[in-house]
Short mmCIF file of C-alpha atoms in Angstrom, two decimals:
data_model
loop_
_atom_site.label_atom_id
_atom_site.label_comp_id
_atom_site.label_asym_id
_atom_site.label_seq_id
_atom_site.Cartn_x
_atom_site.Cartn_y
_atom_site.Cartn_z
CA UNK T 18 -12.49 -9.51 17.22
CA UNK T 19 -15.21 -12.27 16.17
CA UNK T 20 -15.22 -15.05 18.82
CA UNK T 21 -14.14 -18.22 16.76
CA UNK T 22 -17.91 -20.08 17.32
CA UNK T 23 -18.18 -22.87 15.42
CA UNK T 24 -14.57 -23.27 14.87
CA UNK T 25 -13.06 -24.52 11.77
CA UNK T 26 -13.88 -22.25 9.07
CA UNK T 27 -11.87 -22.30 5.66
CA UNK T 28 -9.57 -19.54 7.58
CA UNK T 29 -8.58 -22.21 9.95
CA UNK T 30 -6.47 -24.72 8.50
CA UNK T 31 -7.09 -28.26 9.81
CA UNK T 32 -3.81 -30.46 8.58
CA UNK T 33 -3.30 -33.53 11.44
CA UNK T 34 0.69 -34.33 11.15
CA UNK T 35 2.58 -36.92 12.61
CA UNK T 36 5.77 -35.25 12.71
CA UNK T 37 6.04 -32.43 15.08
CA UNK T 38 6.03 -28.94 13.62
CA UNK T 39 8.48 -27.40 14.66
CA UNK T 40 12.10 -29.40 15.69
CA UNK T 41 14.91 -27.80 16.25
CA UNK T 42 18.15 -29.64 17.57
CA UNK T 43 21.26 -27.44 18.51
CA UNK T 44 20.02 -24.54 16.25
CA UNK T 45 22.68 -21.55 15.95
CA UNK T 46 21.28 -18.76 14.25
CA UNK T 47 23.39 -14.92 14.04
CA UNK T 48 22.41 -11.68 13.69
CA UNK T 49 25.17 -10.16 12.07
CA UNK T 50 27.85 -11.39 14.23
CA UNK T 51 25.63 -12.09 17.25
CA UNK T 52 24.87 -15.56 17.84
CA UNK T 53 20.90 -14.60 18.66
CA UNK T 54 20.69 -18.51 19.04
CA UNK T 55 22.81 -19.82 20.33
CA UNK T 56 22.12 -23.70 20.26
CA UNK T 57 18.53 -23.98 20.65
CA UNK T 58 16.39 -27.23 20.79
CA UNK T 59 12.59 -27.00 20.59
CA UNK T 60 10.03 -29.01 20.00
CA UNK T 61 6.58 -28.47 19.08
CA UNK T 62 3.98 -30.81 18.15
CA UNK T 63 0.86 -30.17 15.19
CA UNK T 64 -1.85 -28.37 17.02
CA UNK T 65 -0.04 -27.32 20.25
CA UNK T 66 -0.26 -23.61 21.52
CA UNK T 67 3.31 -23.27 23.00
CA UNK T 68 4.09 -20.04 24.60
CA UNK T 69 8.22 -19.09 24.75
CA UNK T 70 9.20 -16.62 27.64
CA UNK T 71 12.50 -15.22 28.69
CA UNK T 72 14.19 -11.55 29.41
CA UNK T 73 14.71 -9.18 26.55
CA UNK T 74 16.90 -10.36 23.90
CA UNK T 75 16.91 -14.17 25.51
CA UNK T 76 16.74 -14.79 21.39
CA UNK T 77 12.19 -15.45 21.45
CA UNK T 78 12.10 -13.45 18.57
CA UNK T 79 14.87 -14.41 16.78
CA UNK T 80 13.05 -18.59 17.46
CA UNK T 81 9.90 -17.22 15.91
CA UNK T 82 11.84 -15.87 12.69
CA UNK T 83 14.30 -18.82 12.05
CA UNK T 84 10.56 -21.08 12.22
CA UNK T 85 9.28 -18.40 9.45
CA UNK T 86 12.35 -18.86 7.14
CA UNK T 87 13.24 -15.17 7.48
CA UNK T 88 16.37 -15.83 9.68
CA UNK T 89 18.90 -18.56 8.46
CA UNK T 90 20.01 -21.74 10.89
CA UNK T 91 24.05 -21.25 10.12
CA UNK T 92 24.34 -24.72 12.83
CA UNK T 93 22.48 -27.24 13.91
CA UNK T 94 19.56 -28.41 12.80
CA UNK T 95 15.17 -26.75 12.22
CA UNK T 96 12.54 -28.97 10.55
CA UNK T 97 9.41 -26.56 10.45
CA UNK T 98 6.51 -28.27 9.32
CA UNK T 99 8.84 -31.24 7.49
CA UNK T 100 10.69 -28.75 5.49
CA UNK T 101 14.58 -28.61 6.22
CA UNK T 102 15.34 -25.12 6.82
CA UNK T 103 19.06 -26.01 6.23
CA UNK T 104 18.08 -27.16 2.56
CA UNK T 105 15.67 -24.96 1.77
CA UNK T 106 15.40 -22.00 3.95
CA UNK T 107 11.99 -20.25 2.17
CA UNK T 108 10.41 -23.47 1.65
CA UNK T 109 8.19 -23.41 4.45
CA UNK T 110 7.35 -19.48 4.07
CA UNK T 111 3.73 -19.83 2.42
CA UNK T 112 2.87 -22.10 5.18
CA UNK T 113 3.77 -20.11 7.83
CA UNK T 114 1.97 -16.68 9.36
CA UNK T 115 4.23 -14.29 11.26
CA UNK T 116 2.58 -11.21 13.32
CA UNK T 117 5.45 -9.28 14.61
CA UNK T 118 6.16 -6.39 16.65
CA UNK T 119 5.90 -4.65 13.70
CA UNK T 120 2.62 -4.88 11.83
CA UNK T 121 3.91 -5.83 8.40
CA UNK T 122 1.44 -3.37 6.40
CA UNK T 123 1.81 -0.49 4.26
CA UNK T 124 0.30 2.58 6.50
CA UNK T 125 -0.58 4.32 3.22
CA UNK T 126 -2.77 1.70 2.15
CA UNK T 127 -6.08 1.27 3.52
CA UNK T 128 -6.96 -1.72 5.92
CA UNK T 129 -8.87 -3.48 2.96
CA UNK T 130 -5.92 -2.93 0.32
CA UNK T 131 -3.39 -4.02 2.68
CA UNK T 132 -5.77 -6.90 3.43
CA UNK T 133 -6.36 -7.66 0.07
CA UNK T 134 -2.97 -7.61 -0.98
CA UNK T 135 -1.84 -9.84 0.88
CA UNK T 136 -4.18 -12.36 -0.22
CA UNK T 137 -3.68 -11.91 -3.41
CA UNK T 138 0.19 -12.25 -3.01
CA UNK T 139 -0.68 -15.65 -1.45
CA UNK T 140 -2.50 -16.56 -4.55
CA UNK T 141 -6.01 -16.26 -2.38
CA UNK T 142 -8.74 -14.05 -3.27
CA UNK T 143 -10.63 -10.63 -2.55
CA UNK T 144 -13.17 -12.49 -0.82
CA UNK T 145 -10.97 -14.44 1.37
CA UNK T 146 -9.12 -11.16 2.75
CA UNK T 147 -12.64 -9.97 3.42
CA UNK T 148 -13.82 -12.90 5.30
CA UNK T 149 -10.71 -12.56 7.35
CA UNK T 150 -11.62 -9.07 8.32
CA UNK T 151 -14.84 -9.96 9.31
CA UNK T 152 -13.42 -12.63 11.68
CA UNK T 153 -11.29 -10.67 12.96
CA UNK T 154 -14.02 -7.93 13.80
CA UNK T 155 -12.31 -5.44 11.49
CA UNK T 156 -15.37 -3.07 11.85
CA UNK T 157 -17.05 -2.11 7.96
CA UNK T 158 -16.47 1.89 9.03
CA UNK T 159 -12.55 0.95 9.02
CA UNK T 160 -12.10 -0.83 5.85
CA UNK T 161 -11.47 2.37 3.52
CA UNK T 162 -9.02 4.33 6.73
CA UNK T 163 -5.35 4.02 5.92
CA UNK T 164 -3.33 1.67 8.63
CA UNK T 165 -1.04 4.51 9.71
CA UNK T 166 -4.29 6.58 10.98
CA UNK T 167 -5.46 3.47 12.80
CA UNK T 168 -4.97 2.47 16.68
CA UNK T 169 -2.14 -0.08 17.65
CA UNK T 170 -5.26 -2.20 18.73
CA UNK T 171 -6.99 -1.72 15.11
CA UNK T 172 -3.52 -2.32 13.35
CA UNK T 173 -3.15 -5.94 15.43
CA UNK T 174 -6.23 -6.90 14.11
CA UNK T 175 -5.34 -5.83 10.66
CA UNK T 176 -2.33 -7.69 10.91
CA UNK T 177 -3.92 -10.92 12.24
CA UNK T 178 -6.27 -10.69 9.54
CA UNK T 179 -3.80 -10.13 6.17
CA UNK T 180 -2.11 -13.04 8.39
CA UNK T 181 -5.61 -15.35 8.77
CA UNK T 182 -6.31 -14.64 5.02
CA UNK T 183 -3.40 -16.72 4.08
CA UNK T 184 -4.51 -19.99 6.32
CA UNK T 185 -1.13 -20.79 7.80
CA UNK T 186 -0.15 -24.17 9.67
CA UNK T 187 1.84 -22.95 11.53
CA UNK T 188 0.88 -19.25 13.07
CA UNK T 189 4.30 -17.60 14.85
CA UNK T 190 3.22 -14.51 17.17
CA UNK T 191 5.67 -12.14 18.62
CA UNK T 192 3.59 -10.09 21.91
CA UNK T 193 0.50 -11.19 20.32
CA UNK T 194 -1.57 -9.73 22.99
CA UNK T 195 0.33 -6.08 23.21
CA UNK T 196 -2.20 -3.16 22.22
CA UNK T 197 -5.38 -5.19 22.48
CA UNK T 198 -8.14 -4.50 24.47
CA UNK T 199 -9.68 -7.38 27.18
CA UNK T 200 -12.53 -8.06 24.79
CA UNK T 201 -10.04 -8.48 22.00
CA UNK T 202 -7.43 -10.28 24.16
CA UNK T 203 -10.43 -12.83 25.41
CA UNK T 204 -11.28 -13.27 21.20
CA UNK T 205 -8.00 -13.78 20.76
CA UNK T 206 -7.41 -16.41 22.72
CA UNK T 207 -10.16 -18.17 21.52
CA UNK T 208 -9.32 -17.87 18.32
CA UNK T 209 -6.06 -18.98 18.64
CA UNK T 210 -8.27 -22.47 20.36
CA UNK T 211 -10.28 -22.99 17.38
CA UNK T 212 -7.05 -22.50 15.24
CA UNK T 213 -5.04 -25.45 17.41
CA UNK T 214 -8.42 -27.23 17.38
CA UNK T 215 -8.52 -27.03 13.78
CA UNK T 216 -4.66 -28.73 13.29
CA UNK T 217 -2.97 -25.20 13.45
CA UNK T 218 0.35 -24.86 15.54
CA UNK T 219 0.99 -21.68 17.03
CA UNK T 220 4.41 -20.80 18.77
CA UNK T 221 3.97 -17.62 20.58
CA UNK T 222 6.52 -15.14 22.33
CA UNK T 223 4.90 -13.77 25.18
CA UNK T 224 6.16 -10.88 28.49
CA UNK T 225 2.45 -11.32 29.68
CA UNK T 226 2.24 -14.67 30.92
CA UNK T 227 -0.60 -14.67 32.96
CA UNK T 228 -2.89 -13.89 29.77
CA UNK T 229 -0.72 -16.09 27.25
CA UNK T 230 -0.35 -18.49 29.67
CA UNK T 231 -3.28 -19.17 30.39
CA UNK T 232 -4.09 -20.41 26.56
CA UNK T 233 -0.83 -21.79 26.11
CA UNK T 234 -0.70 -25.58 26.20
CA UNK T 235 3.01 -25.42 27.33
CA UNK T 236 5.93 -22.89 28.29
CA UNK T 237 9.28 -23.05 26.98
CA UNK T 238 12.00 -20.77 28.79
CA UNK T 239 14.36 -18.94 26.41
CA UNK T 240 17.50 -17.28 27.82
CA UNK T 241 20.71 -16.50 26.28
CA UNK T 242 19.59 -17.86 22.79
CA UNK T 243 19.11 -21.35 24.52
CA UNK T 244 15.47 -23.28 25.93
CA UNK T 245 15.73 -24.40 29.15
CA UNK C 26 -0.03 -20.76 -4.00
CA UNK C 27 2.53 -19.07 -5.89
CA UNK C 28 2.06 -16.30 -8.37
CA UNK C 29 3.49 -16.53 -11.85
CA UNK C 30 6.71 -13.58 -11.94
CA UNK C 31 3.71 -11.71 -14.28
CA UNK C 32 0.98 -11.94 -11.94
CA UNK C 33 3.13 -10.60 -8.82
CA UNK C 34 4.85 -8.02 -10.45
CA UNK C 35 1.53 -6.35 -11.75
CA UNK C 36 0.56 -6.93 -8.04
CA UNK C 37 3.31 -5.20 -6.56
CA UNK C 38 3.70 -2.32 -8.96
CA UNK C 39 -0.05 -1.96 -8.38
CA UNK C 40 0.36 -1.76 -5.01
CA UNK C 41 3.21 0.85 -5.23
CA UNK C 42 1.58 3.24 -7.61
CA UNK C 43 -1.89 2.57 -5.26
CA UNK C 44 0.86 3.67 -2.22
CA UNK C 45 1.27 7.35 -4.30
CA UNK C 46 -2.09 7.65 -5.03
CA UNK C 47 -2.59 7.69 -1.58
CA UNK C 48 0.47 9.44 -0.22
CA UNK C 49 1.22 11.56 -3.65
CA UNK C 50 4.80 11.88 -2.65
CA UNK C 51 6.10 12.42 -5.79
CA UNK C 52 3.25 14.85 -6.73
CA UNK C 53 3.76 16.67 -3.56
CA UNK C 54 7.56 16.56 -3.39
CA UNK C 55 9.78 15.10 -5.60
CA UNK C 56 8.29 17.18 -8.54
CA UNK C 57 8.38 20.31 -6.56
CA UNK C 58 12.05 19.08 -6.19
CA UNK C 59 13.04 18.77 -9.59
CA UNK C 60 11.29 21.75 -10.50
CA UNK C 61 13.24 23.78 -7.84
CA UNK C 62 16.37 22.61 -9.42
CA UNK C 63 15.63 23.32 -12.91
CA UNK C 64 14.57 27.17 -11.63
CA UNK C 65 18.05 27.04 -9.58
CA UNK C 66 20.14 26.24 -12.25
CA UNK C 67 18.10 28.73 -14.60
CA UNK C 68 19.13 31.41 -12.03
CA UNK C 69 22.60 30.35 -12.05
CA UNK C 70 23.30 30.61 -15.34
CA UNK C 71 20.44 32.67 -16.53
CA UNK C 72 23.51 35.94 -17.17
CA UNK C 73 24.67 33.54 -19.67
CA UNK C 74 21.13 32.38 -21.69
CA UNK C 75 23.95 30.63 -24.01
CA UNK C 76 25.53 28.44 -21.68
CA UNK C 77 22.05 27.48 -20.63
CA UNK C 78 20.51 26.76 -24.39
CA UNK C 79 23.58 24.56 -24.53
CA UNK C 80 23.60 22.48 -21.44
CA UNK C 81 19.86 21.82 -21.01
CA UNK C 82 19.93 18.34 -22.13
CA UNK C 83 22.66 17.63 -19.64
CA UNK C 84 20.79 19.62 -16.46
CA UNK C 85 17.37 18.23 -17.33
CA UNK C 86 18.83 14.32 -17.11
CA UNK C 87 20.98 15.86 -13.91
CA UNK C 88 17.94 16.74 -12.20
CA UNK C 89 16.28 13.82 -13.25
CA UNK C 90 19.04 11.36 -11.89
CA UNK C 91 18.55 13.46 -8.74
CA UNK C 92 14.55 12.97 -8.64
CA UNK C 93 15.22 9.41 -9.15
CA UNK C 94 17.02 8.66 -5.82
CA UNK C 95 14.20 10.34 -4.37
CA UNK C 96 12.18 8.25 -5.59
CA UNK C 97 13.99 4.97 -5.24
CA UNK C 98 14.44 5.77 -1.30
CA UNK C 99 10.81 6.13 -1.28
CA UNK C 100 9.93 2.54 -3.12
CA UNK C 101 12.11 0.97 -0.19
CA UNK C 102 11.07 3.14 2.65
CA UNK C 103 7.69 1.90 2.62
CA UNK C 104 8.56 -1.73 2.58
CA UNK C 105 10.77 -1.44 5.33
CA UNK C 106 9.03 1.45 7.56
CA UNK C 107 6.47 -1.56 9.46
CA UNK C 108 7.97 -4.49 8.29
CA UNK C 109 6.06 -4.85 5.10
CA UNK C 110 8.94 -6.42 3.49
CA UNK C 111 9.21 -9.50 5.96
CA UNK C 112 5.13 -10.27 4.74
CA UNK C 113 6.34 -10.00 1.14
CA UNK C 114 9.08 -12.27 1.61
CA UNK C 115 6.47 -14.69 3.68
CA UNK C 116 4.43 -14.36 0.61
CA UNK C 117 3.43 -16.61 -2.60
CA UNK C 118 5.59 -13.45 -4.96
CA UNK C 119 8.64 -14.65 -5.94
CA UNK C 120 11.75 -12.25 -5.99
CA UNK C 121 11.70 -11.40 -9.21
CA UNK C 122 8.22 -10.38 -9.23
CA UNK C 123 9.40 -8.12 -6.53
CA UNK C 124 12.23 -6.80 -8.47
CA UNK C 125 9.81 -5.64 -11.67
CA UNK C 126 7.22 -4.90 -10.34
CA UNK C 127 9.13 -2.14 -8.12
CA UNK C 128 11.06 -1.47 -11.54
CA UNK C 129 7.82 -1.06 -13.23
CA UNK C 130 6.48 1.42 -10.88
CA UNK C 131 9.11 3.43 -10.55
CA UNK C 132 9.14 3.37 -14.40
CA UNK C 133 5.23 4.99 -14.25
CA UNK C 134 6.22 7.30 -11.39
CA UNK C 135 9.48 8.58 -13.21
CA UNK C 136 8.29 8.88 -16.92
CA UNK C 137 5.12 11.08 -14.95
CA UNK C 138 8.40 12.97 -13.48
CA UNK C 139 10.36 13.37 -16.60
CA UNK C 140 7.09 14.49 -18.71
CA UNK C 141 6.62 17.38 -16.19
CA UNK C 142 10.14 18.87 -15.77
CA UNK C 143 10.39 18.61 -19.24
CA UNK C 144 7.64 21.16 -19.71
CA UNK C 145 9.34 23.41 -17.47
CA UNK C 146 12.69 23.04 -19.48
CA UNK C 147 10.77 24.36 -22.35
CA UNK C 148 9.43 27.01 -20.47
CA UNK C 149 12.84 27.90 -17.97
CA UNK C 150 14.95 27.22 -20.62
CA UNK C 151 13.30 28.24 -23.78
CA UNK C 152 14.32 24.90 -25.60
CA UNK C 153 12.49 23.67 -28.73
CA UNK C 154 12.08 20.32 -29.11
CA UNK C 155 12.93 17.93 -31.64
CA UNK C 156 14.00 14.45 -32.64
CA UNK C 157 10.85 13.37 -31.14
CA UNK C 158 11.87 9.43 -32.25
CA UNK C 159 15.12 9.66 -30.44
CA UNK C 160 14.21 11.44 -27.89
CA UNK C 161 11.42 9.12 -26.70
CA UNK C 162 13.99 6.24 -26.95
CA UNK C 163 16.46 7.69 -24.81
CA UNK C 164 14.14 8.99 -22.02
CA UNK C 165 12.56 5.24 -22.04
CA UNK C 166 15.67 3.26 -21.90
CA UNK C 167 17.40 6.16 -19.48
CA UNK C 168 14.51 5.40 -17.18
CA UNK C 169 14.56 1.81 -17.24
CA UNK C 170 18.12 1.71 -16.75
CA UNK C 171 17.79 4.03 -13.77
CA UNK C 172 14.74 1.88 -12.39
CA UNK C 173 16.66 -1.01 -12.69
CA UNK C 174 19.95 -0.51 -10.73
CA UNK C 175 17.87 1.92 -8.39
CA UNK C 176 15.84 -1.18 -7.39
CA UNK C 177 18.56 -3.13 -7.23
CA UNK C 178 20.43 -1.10 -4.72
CA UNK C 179 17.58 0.52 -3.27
CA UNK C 180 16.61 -3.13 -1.76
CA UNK C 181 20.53 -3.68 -0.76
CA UNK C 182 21.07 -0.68 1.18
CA UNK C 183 17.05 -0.83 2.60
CA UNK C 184 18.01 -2.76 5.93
CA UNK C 185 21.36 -0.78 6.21
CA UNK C 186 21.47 2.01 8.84
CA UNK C 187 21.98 5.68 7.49
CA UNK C 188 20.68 4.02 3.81
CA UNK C 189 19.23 7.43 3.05
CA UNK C 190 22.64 9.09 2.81
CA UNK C 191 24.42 5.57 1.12
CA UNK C 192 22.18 5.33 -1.39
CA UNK C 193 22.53 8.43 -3.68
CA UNK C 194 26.55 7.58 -2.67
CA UNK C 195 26.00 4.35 -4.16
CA UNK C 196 23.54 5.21 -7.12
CA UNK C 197 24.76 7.94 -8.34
CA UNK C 198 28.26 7.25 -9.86
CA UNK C 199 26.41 3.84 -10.83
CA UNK C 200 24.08 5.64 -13.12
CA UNK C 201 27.01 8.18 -14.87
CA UNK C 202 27.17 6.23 -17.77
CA UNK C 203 23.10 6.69 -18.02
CA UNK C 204 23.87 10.46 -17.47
CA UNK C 205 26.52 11.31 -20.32
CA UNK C 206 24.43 8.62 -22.52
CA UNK C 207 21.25 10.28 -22.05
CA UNK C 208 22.74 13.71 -21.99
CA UNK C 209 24.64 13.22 -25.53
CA UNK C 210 21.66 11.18 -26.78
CA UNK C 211 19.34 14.38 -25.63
CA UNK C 212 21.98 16.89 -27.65
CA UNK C 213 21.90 14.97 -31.02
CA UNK C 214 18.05 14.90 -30.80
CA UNK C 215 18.03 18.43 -29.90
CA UNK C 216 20.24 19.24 -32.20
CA UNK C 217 23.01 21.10 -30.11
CA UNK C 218 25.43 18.36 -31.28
CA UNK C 219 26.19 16.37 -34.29
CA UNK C 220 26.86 12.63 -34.25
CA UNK C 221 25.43 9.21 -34.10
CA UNK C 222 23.17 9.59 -31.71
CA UNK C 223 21.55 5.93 -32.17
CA UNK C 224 24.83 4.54 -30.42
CA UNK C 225 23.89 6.35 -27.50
CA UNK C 226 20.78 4.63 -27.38
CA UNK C 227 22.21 1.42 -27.91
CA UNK C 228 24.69 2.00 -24.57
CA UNK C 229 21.17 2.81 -22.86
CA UNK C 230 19.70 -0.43 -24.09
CA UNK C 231 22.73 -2.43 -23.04
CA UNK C 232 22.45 -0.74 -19.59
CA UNK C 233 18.68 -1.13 -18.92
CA UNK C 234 18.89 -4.76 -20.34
CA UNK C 235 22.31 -5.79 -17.90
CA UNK C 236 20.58 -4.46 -14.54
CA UNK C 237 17.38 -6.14 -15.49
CA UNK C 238 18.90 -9.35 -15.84
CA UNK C 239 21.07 -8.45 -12.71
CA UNK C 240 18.08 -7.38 -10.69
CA UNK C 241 16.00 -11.04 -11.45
CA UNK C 242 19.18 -13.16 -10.94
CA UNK C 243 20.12 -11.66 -7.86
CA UNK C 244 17.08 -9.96 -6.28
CA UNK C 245 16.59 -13.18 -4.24
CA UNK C 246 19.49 -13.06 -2.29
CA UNK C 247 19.31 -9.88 -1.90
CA UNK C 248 15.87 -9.83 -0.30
CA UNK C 249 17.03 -12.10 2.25
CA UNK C 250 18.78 -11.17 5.70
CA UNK C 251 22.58 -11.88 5.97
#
């Protein structure tokens, strides 16, 4: 990964807002019949790095994809970067970028189709899925290897990138750190700087707290679908 | 930014037929599939060459319908395999784009299909082919029909557990009516049967059309996680 030096760059979305990013008051959210949240309140303010812990299945994941619009609140109440979620559940989608567990690529494509495509499906260009492989220190050699040969390391930074290339607000990371490499884990977290230092939020779900909390501006504790 | 529904379903049927190119799944197995049941059913009924003259039209459409679930498990599997469908939903490609532009490749992928196992009917089966107007109308609209609902319940059963044994449960009695259609269509063309064979194609047309306007009403909620 390319150490973020100097910061903003057109990937790196700079919007100052008053209103907190994310706000969630009492939020219910099921999976199937599960109540994976089980009335959760959050709060995260524009440009904060806030890092959510808890045991397996406290319900992390589940906060990160209710904030992407992917999960529906059923109670309660989520405000993600002003939209209601309540009102309009995919309103806030295109403003949002979401690195799961899963990569979200298509292992048959190569790392600059996938990259590509992505842009494009965000209305952004060629070049700007390019730039965001650079940035990401997606080395040249890799660009025409299909995802599914690549390392879980070389995938994360794929999927950061097709991510980057759509300059979120609000960046939502689930084990954002998981497969990298120290070098990579130290770019990381100095990219994810420059991206709160440019006006990004990012809300990350973290079981390595010593190296996600150490850029993390704040902790919230998840457990049972509820913050603490 | 979002795409206009043109834009993103060239996009996405780009990137599916790109996916083949790559993986050549249908080149590399669901053709060798079809072609294995066209030699099967050859054997089965080669004691009576009769029997076989007179039911091509209906086994080369069977072994079509068969190809297509292959095919339509395969336009899902990918966007559900690594979470590829949870970035296209995060995306500026609206629903519908999603549902033609999967239609539209599966269209590409199945007319390639069809083309092929029709060659080997006329070897297999020794059939000579005619009607070329009518024929070429009902293979069209057969395979848009069978696009269409296969997208629209290949995305349904996607997320579902065991969806690769539901979904030829759920397709295939579905798509009867585009079997006996395209299989009477297919005789009149032929000639093995006499009739109005143009009605046929209009109970294709109304099929395609229904499940494409099905597919772009209803692909949105369908996308989305209950």
């Amino acid at each position: 990964m390319t150490t973020p030096d100097p910061p903003p760059s057109d990937s790196l979305r700079s919007v100052p807002r008053a209103d907190p990013a994310v706000e969630l008051r009492s939020a219910v959210a099921l999976l199937g019949r599960f109540p994976a949240l089980a009335g959760c309140d959050l709060e995260v303010a524009s440009g904060e790095i806030v890092l959510l812990r808890g045991p397996n299945g406290a319900g992390k994941t589940t906060v990160l994809r209710v904030c992407a619009g992917l999960v529906p609140v059923v109670e309660g109440s989520a405000r993600v970067l002003g939209v209601d979620l309540r009102k309009d559940q995919s309103g806030v989608r295109q403003r949002v970028g979401l690195v799961g567990h899963s990569g979200g690529l298509y292992g048959d494509l190569t790392v600059v189709e996938n990259a590509v495509f992505f842009a494009q499906a965000s209305g952004l260009t060629h070049s700007d899925a390019m730039q965001a492989l650079d940035r990401m220190g997606v080395a040249t050699r890799l660009h025409p290897v299909a995802v599914h040969s690549l390392s879980a390391g070389q995938k994360k930074r794929v999927s950061f990138a097709a991510m980057l290339s759509r300059r979120p607000e609000l960046w939502l990371l689930d084990e954002p750190h998981s497969g990298l490499d120290e070098s990579a884990r130290d770019d990381l977290d100095a990219l994810l700087a420059a991206a709160a230092g440019a006006g990004a939020t990012v809300l990350m779900a973290s079981h390595e707290l010593d190296r996600a909390g150490d850029v993390a501006i704040r902790t919230v504790d998840v457990v049972g679908g509820v913050t603490t | 930014m979002s795409l206009s529904t043109v834009a993103g379903a060239r996009l996405v049927a780009r990137k599916d037929l790109r996916i083949e190119q790559h993986s050549r799944v249908a080149l590399a197995q669901m053709l060798p599939f079809g072609m294995l049941v066209l030699i099967l059913f050859a054997f089965a009924l080669d004691p009576s060459r009769d029997v076989l003259t007179r039911a091509t039209a209906g086994l080369f459409w069977m072994t079509v319908l068969f190809t297509s679930t292959l095919a339509v498990q395969r336009a899902f599997a990918v966007e559900v395999d690594d979470g590829a469908l949870d970035s296209i939903r995060l995306s500026g490609i609206s629903a519908a784009s999603v549902f033609l532009g999967k239609v539209s490749a599966l269209v590409i992928q199945l007319l390639v299909l069809e083309a092929v196992l029709a060659l080997g009917v006329a070897i297999l089966y020794n059939t000579d082919f005619g009607g070329w107007a009518m024929l070429v109308a009902v293979t069209l609209l057969s395979t848009i029909g069978m696009s269409a609902a296969g997208a629209t319940y290949g995305v349904l059963v996607s997320r579902l557990r065991h969806s690769s044994t539901l979904l030829p449960l759920l397709l295939l009695p579905l798509l009867a009516p585009v079997l006996i259609a395209a299989t009477k269509g297919s005789e009149v063309a032929l000639g093995q049967e006499a009739g109005q064979s143009w009605s046929w194609v209009a109970l294709l047309a109304v099929f395609a059309i229904s499940y494409l306007v099905l597919g772009v009403v209803l692909y949105r909620p369908l996308l989305e996680e209950t």
